[in-house]
Amino acid sequence: MSDITLFCLNYVSRALLQQALSSISSLKPQITMVYLVNPPTAFDHQKYPYNMQTIAVPDREIANALNSVLQSCDSTYALFLHNGDTLSPNVQPNRFTLSRDKAVITFKQAIGGQFLEQPFLVRTALFQEKQLPDIAHLPFREALFPAWLHNVETRQIVHTEDRLIKRPRANTSRSEREKYEYMMKYRSAKAEIASPSLAIIMSAFNMTDYLETAIASCFLQHTQPDQLLMIDDGSEDDSYEKMLKWEKRERVKVLKQKNYGKARALNALLPHVTADFVMELDADDWLDPDAMSIIKKKLQRLPKNAAVLYGNFRRWKQQPTGALLYKTIAKGKPVRSASEFMSYPFPLGPRIYRTAMLKQINGFPVTPFENGRLYEDVSVLVKLMKQPDSIFCYEDFTVYNIREHPTSITRLNRHKWNAFLPYADGD
């Protein structure tokens, strides 16, 4: 019978972990090793008849620690139980095996009326080619396994409807439901949509804590971006070095400049844009996994005189603990004139520009106000709105996530809005 390495992840109480370990008794002959990942303090594992090791690491290092263990694991399978999980009674050991053409068994994790597919039993050989993503690349710690499953071929997965696992009652707060809705998108059908082409541009200044979540969200997509162009605007942290780690990917370009401000930074990227449309992504925000496919489908029917496509966005508040608290979906509305636009509850987003029109006005205006360092998104939109026959198109879609945090440049400079208004037209 095949051998299994068990991982018990983030059990918050001794009682829950004891229940989990008791529930696997029927698998005892198959289990060769048990790893307790961040177990409760003072947990006594001596009374359990398993070879056990403890992995105690900060949340942000869990993926790296698991990858290290899985790379050297000589068991055939890895079995994952998360906080509160126990095996269902009377589950037969023969359920914990896979045919040669399969590599993963998943189960459906429920919250309310939603179901999130989670990997449960995995051939350890699969981790040699598909490692768990870095936690810093994901908006939520809970996204670790769903994001990994995104890169596993559907033909390798066994989707079980059986109740192999019992789970405690889920937290059904609005934040948790929004997280689940986001993570469920990882398993949506992939579809490469070639036309029209769509690039993403990103400028970063001292965004090391959030930058890689933004970058990774561009690639954890069902449709890949045609270009990702990034520039470091004179950061004093390691933002530039983090950008460079992604440059080996196809169609990625990274630039660096002194701290001249966001308008000049984005303008430095603009000559390198060859795609039909270009979307701006802030370095502290991130995209839904279906963002590129949804946007491209909407661009296919965009009027030829439309300079900008935009929609809605979600707001999340960054907590001191590192967690994100869902706030609301900010619904967009149509704007038909510069005066309507200036009364819009900013920001307008996500902003997808028609590249030719953006280049026609020479990119983002560098206004005299603060030497062009603030409100470049407003100035460029006002200038585009004033172009002959130019229109903006609003569509009711939500694929963009805004992170509210204390170091946000917009947040720190909100009091300067009235002083900026005389310069809003970009001239």
XYZ file of N, CA and C in Angstrom, residues 1 12 20 59 61 85 112 131 136 202 217 219 225-226 252 262 266 273 295 297 338 359 369 391-392 411 416:
81
model
N 0.844 -1.189 0.000
C 0.000 0.000 0.000
C 0.881 1.241 0.000
N -5.016 25.819 15.563
C -4.902 26.879 16.573
C -5.099 26.377 17.998
N -7.667 15.794 14.887
C -7.167 15.491 13.542
C -6.284 14.245 13.565
N 4.010 33.150 9.075
C 3.063 32.869 7.987
C 3.672 33.103 6.614
N 6.493 32.668 5.555
C 7.533 31.712 5.162
C 7.005 30.281 5.037
N -9.628 20.568 10.260
C -9.943 19.412 9.414
C -9.728 18.106 10.178
N -20.956 29.198 3.372
C -22.280 29.590 2.913
C -22.706 28.680 1.778
N 5.927 24.159 -7.635
C 6.080 24.489 -6.234
C 4.948 25.399 -5.768
N 4.039 35.994 -0.295
C 4.107 37.413 -0.642
C 3.503 37.698 -2.010
N 3.084 49.541 -14.688
C 3.133 49.686 -13.235
C 4.349 50.511 -12.839
N -0.307 38.783 -9.508
C -1.705 38.764 -9.948
C -1.828 38.945 -11.461
N -0.020 37.357 -13.573
C 0.275 36.061 -14.206
C -0.637 34.946 -13.715
N -1.320 38.528 -19.819
C -1.129 39.853 -20.425
C -0.173 39.767 -21.609
N -0.379 40.614 -22.596
C 0.517 40.642 -23.755
C 1.845 41.316 -23.416
N 8.031 40.662 -20.346
C 8.175 41.526 -19.172
C 9.389 42.425 -19.362
N 5.342 59.807 -10.545
C 4.631 58.760 -11.271
C 4.342 59.117 -12.721
N 5.529 56.628 -15.701
C 4.641 55.964 -16.657
C 4.941 56.399 -18.084
N 5.203 50.298 -25.043
C 3.901 49.643 -25.172
C 3.593 49.410 -26.644
N -11.708 41.753 -19.292
C -11.414 43.045 -19.926
C -11.278 42.889 -21.432
N -12.597 40.710 -23.428
C -13.909 40.497 -24.045
C -14.674 41.804 -24.176
N -16.214 66.670 -19.126
C -15.173 66.981 -18.154
C -15.776 67.426 -16.827
N -0.938 57.833 -26.490
C 0.304 58.328 -27.087
C 0.066 59.635 -27.842
N 1.796 71.532 -10.665
C 1.451 71.211 -9.286
C 2.292 70.040 -8.795
N -14.647 59.497 -26.163
C -15.614 59.123 -25.127
C -14.973 58.140 -24.145
N -15.567 58.075 -22.939
C -15.207 57.081 -21.941
C -16.349 56.074 -21.864
N -3.545 58.489 -0.041
C -4.064 58.737 1.308
C -3.289 59.861 1.998
N -4.484 67.738 -0.399
C -3.976 68.652 -1.427
C -4.903 68.754 -2.645
